[in-house]
Coordinates of C-alpha atoms in Angstrom, one line a residue:
M30 CA 0.0 0.0 0.0
I31 CA 1.2 3.5 -0.8
L32 CA 0.9 5.5 2.4
T33 CA 0.5 8.9 0.9
G34 CA -2.4 11.4 0.6
Y35 CA -3.4 11.6 4.2
D36 CA -5.2 14.6 5.5
R37 CA -3.0 17.5 6.7
E38 CA -4.3 16.9 10.3
V39 CA -3.1 13.3 10.2
Y40 CA 0.4 14.4 9.3
E41 CA 0.3 17.1 12.0
A42 CA -0.8 14.5 14.6
A43 CA 1.9 12.1 13.7
G44 CA 4.5 14.9 13.8
R45 CA 3.4 15.8 17.3
V46 CA 4.0 12.3 18.4
L47 CA 7.4 12.2 16.8
R48 CA 8.4 15.6 18.4
E49 CA 7.3 14.4 21.8
R50 CA 9.2 11.1 21.5
R51 CA 12.3 13.1 20.5
R52 CA 11.9 15.6 23.3
T53 CA 11.4 12.8 25.8
A54 CA 14.5 10.8 24.6
E55 CA 16.7 13.9 24.7
S56 CA 15.4 15.1 28.0
Q57 CA 16.0 11.8 29.6
A58 CA 19.5 11.7 28.2
E59 CA 20.2 15.1 29.7
K60 CA 19.0 13.9 33.1
R61 CA 21.3 10.9 32.9
R62 CA 24.2 13.1 32.0
A63 CA 23.4 15.4 34.9
V64 CA 23.4 12.5 37.3
F65 CA 26.8 11.4 35.8
Y66 CA 28.3 14.8 36.3
S67 CA 27.0 15.1 39.8
V68 CA 28.8 11.9 40.9
C69 CA 31.8 12.5 38.7
P70 CA 32.4 16.3 38.4
E71 CA 35.6 15.7 36.5
A72 CA 33.6 14.2 33.6
E73 CA 32.0 17.5 32.7
E74 CA 35.4 19.2 32.3
L75 CA 36.7 16.3 30.3
E76 CA 33.8 16.5 27.9
R77 CA 34.4 20.3 27.5
R78 CA 38.0 19.6 26.6
L79 CA 36.9 16.8 24.2
A80 CA 34.6 19.2 22.4
K81 CA 37.4 21.7 22.2
T82 CA 39.7 19.2 20.5
A83 CA 37.2 18.9 17.7
V84 CA 37.2 22.6 17.1
L85 CA 41.0 22.8 17.2
A86 CA 41.2 19.9 14.7
A87 CA 38.9 21.8 12.3
K88 CA 41.0 24.9 12.6
A89 CA 44.3 23.0 12.0
V90 CA 42.9 21.5 8.8
L91 CA 41.8 25.0 7.6
S92 CA 45.1 26.7 8.5
G93 CA 47.3 24.1 6.7
K94 CA 50.3 24.9 8.8
N95 CA 51.8 21.8 10.4
A96 CA 48.4 20.3 10.2
K97 CA 49.6 16.7 10.3
D98 CA 51.5 17.2 13.6
Q99 CA 48.7 19.1 15.2
L100 CA 46.1 16.5 14.2
E101 CA 48.2 13.7 15.6
R102 CA 48.6 15.5 18.9
L103 CA 44.9 16.3 19.0
H104 CA 44.0 12.7 18.1
E105 CA 46.1 11.4 21.0
E106 CA 44.6 13.9 23.4
N107 CA 41.1 13.0 22.2
R108 CA 41.9 9.3 22.7
S109 CA 43.2 10.0 26.2
L110 CA 40.1 12.0 27.2
R111 CA 37.7 9.4 25.9
S112 CA 39.6 6.7 27.8
R113 CA 39.4 8.7 31.1
I114 CA 35.6 9.3 30.5
S115 CA 35.1 5.6 29.9
D116 CA 36.9 4.8 33.2
L117 CA 34.6 7.2 35.0
L118 CA 31.5 5.7 33.5
R119 CA 32.6 2.2 34.5
S120 CA 33.2 3.4 38.0
V121 CA 29.5 4.3 38.4
N122 CA 28.2 1.3 36.3
M123 CA 27.3 3.4 33.3
K124 CA 28.1 3.2 29.6
A125 CA 28.7 5.8 27.0
E126 CA 25.4 5.0 25.4
D127 CA 23.6 6.1 28.6
L128 CA 24.7 9.7 27.9
E129 CA 23.0 9.6 24.5
P130 CA 19.2 9.8 23.7
I131 CA 17.5 6.4 23.5
Y132 CA 15.1 7.1 20.6
H133 CA 11.9 5.2 20.0
C134 CA 13.2 4.6 16.5
E135 CA 16.9 4.4 16.1
K136 CA 16.7 4.3 12.3
C137 CA 15.5 7.9 12.0
R138 CA 16.2 9.1 15.5
D139 CA 12.5 10.0 15.8
T140 CA 12.6 12.5 12.9
G141 CA 10.4 10.4 10.7
Y142 CA 12.9 10.4 7.8
V143 CA 16.0 8.5 6.8
D144 CA 18.1 9.9 4.0
G145 CA 15.2 12.0 2.9
R146 CA 12.8 9.0 2.7
M147 CA 9.9 8.4 5.0
C148 CA 10.7 6.0 7.8
S149 CA 8.6 3.0 8.6
C150 CA 7.8 4.4 12.1
L151 CA 6.2 7.5 10.5
K152 CA 4.2 5.3 8.1
T153 CA 2.9 3.4 11.1
L154 CA 2.0 6.5 13.0
L155 CA 0.1 7.9 9.9
K156 CA -1.8 4.6 9.5
E157 CA -2.7 4.5 13.3
E158 CA -3.8 8.1 13.3
A159 CA -6.0 7.6 10.2
Y160 CA -7.5 4.5 11.9
N161 CA -8.2 6.5 15.0
R162 CA -10.0 9.2 13.0
L163 CA -12.1 6.7 11.1
N164 CA -13.1 5.1 14.4
A165 CA -13.5 8.3 16.4
L166 CA -17.3 8.4 16.4
T167 CA -17.7 4.8 17.1
P168 CA -18.7 3.7 20.6
L169 CA -16.1 1.0 20.8
S170 CA -15.7 1.1 24.5
L171 CA -19.4 0.7 25.1
S172 CA -19.7 -2.8 23.5
T173 CA -18.2 -5.9 24.9
F174 CA -19.0 -9.6 24.9
E175 CA -19.6 -9.4 28.7
G176 CA -22.2 -6.7 28.1
F177 CA -24.2 -8.8 25.5
S178 CA -27.1 -10.3 27.4
L179 CA -29.0 -13.3 26.1
D180 CA -31.9 -12.5 28.4
Y181 CA -33.5 -10.3 25.8
Y182 CA -33.9 -13.1 23.4
P183 CA -37.0 -15.4 23.6
D184 CA -36.3 -18.9 24.8
Q185 CA -39.2 -20.4 22.8
P186 CA -38.7 -21.6 19.2
E187 CA -39.8 -19.1 16.6
H188 CA -42.6 -20.2 14.2
G189 CA -41.2 -22.1 11.4
S190 CA -37.6 -22.1 12.6
G191 CA -37.7 -24.9 15.1
R192 CA -35.1 -23.1 17.2
S193 CA -35.4 -20.4 19.8
P194 CA -33.7 -17.0 19.2
R195 CA -31.8 -17.4 22.5
S196 CA -30.3 -20.7 21.4
A197 CA -29.3 -19.2 18.0
M198 CA -27.8 -16.1 19.6
R199 CA -25.9 -18.1 22.2
E200 CA -24.2 -19.9 19.3
I201 CA -23.5 -16.6 17.4
L202 CA -22.1 -15.1 20.6
Q203 CA -19.7 -18.1 21.1
N204 CA -18.7 -17.9 17.4
C205 CA -17.9 -14.2 17.6
R206 CA -15.9 -14.7 20.8
K207 CA -13.9 -17.4 19.2
Y208 CA -13.4 -15.3 16.1
A209 CA -12.0 -12.4 18.1
E210 CA -9.8 -14.6 20.3
T211 CA -8.3 -16.5 17.4
F212 CA -8.2 -13.6 14.9
S213 CA -5.5 -13.9 12.2
I214 CA -5.1 -12.0 9.0
A215 CA -4.1 -15.2 7.2
S216 CA -6.8 -17.5 8.4
S217 CA -9.9 -15.6 9.7
Q218 CA -13.0 -15.8 7.6
N219 CA -15.2 -13.1 6.4
L220 CA -18.5 -12.7 8.3
I221 CA -21.9 -11.3 7.3
M222 CA -24.3 -10.6 10.2
Q223 CA -27.9 -10.6 8.9
G224 CA -31.2 -10.0 10.7
A225 CA -33.7 -7.4 11.6
T226 CA -33.0 -4.1 13.3
G227 CA -32.1 -4.1 17.0
L228 CA -30.9 -7.7 17.3
G229 CA -27.4 -7.0 18.4
K230 CA -25.4 -7.0 15.2
T231 CA -23.7 -3.7 15.9
H232 CA -23.0 -4.7 19.5
L233 CA -21.3 -8.0 18.6
S234 CA -19.4 -6.5 15.7
L235 CA -18.1 -3.8 18.1
A236 CA -17.2 -6.4 20.6
V237 CA -15.1 -8.2 18.0
A238 CA -13.5 -4.9 17.1
N239 CA -12.6 -4.2 20.7
E240 CA -11.0 -7.6 21.2
V241 CA -9.0 -7.6 17.9
L242 CA -7.8 -4.1 18.6
R243 CA -6.5 -5.3 22.0
K244 CA -4.5 -7.9 20.2
G245 CA -2.6 -5.2 18.3
Y246 CA -4.3 -5.4 14.9
G247 CA -5.4 -2.4 12.9
V248 CA -9.2 -2.3 12.8
V249 CA -11.5 0.1 11.0
Y250 CA -15.1 0.2 12.0
C251 CA -17.6 2.5 10.2
S252 CA -21.2 2.7 9.3
V253 CA -21.6 2.4 5.5
N254 CA -23.7 5.6 5.5
N255 CA -20.8 7.6 7.0
L256 CA -18.2 5.8 4.9
I257 CA -19.9 6.7 1.6
S258 CA -20.3 10.3 2.6
R259 CA -16.5 10.5 3.4
L260 CA -15.5 8.7 0.2
E261 CA -17.8 11.0 -1.8
N262 CA -16.3 14.1 -0.2
E263 CA -12.8 13.0 -1.0
H264 CA -13.7 11.8 -4.5
F265 CA -15.5 15.0 -5.5
G266 CA -13.1 17.3 -3.8
R267 CA -15.4 18.6 -1.1
E268 CA -12.7 18.1 1.5
E269 CA -9.0 17.8 1.6
T270 CA -7.8 14.7 -0.2
G271 CA -7.5 11.7 2.1
D272 CA -6.5 8.1 1.8
T273 CA -9.6 6.5 3.2
G274 CA -9.9 4.0 0.3
S275 CA -6.5 2.6 0.8
L276 CA -7.0 2.3 4.6
L277 CA -10.3 0.4 4.1
E278 CA -8.7 -2.0 1.6
S279 CA -5.6 -2.7 3.6
C280 CA -6.5 -2.6 7.3
D281 CA -6.2 -5.9 9.2
L282 CA -9.9 -6.1 9.9
L283 CA -12.7 -4.0 8.3
I284 CA -16.1 -3.9 9.8
L285 CA -18.9 -2.4 7.7
D286 CA -22.0 -1.7 9.8
D287 CA -25.5 -1.2 8.5
L288 CA -24.9 -2.1 4.8
G289 CA -28.0 -1.0 2.9
T290 CA -28.9 2.1 4.9
E291 CA -26.7 4.4 2.8
F292 CA -28.2 6.5 0.0
R293 CA -28.0 4.4 -3.1
S294 CA -26.2 5.8 -6.1
S295 CA -23.9 4.5 -8.9
F296 CA -21.0 5.8 -6.8
S297 CA -22.0 4.0 -3.6
V298 CA -22.7 0.7 -5.3
A299 CA -19.4 0.8 -7.1
A300 CA -17.4 1.9 -4.0
I301 CA -18.8 -0.8 -1.8
Y302 CA -18.2 -3.5 -4.4
N303 CA -14.6 -2.3 -5.0
I304 CA -13.9 -2.3 -1.3
V305 CA -15.3 -5.8 -0.7
N306 CA -13.8 -7.2 -3.8
T307 CA -10.3 -5.8 -3.2
R308 CA -10.2 -7.1 0.3
L309 CA -11.2 -10.6 -1.0
L310 CA -8.3 -10.4 -3.5
L311 CA -5.9 -9.3 -0.7
R312 CA -7.3 -12.0 1.6
R313 CA -8.1 -9.4 4.3
P314 CA -10.9 -10.3 6.7
T315 CA -14.1 -8.3 6.6
I316 CA -17.3 -8.3 8.8
I317 CA -20.5 -6.9 7.3
S318 CA -23.7 -6.3 9.2
T319 CA -27.0 -5.7 7.4
N320 CA -30.7 -5.8 7.7
L321 CA -31.0 -7.1 4.1
S322 CA -31.5 -10.6 3.0
M323 CA -29.3 -12.1 0.2
R324 CA -32.1 -11.5 -2.2
E325 CA -32.3 -7.8 -1.2
L326 CA -28.5 -7.5 -1.4
Q327 CA -28.7 -8.9 -5.0
D328 CA -31.5 -6.4 -5.9
R329 CA -29.9 -3.4 -4.3
Y330 CA -26.3 -3.9 -5.5
S331 CA -25.9 -6.5 -8.2
D332 CA -25.9 -10.3 -8.9
R333 CA -22.1 -10.1 -8.9
F334 CA -21.9 -8.5 -5.5
A335 CA -24.4 -11.0 -3.9
S336 CA -22.4 -13.8 -5.5
R337 CA -19.1 -12.6 -3.9
I338 CA -20.8 -12.4 -0.5
A339 CA -22.5 -15.8 -0.8
G340 CA -19.3 -17.5 -1.9
N341 CA -16.9 -15.9 0.5
Y342 CA -18.7 -15.0 3.7
V343 CA -19.9 -17.0 6.6
R344 CA -23.5 -16.1 7.4
L345 CA -24.6 -15.4 10.9
M346 CA -28.4 -15.2 11.1
F347 CA -29.7 -13.1 14.0
L348 CA -33.1 -14.1 15.4
G349 CA -35.5 -12.5 17.8
H350 CA -37.4 -9.2 18.1
D351 CA -36.1 -5.7 18.3
N352 CA -33.9 -5.8 21.5
R353 CA -34.4 -2.1 22.2
M354 CA -38.0 -2.7 23.0
Q355 CA -37.2 -6.0 24.7
K356 CA -34.7 -4.2 27.0
L357 CA -37.3 -1.6 28.0
L358 CA -39.8 -4.4 28.8
Y359 CA -37.2 -6.4 30.7
Q360 CA -36.1 -3.4 32.8
H361 CA -39.7 -2.5 33.5
T362 CA -40.4 -6.0 34.9
K363 CA -37.4 -5.8 37.1
K364 CA -38.7 -2.8 38.9

């Protein structure tokens, strides 16, 4: 993935992180140096003399007069000073490296660039910040597996199904837990959560996102409606160019919530197909939640789209009645 084209705010946020890392590393090095000088006052004077030899060496080269003899003398003085400083460091169980900043990234020294090229640490920061911005309006912290109650699902079989919603949802809950606990980019399947409004699809998809994020993976969670608005704004130049499309296609786990609630247009249909299809080609796991049946997906998007879903996604069928009403009734009976 080419990690370019992020919003200016994303670059600024990543830059702030790098500056803080660099400031912290240099500040801590100064503190260690101050401690060293306090217990070995001689060391401070030795380092001043060491710095002076470098200045004198430069002057000797520029003057050209007896430069060789002067440089040899300065080199010997430099070696002697360094040796004495090393002895002092050993006497207090320190190393020369302790006096230098310990950067978060030694390759670029927390500048973000190596020989004029973007360092991998800055690429990672940009990616993480972009994820955070996409997930900013999502109530990730409010949805957990522990907070998912089966009490709101009827324990009697639904007409024609031969199975109670509670039994079906217990199995789905277990499957989602296992999916999150064993998540792997290489082996995790794609999921499509289907069922009526208010049955817990968003709650469980957010719970999966929470767990997978805790495992250190990059997760993008977004409602399809908000996603299409963002992509349209970027595509038609209504906001500063971003790299949302690349993030959606390449993140470790993409969760598309409420597929089918977005305003339908040729742009939205094409954008959704391209995201889903590209992730299939890249073998990146995706979770989709929708109120639509397979037939309705086919009618709304295309035969080709429905075929890609049917052939490459595990279907989780949510049963029951709108839980928001069930919760109100349940809470009322508890009073």
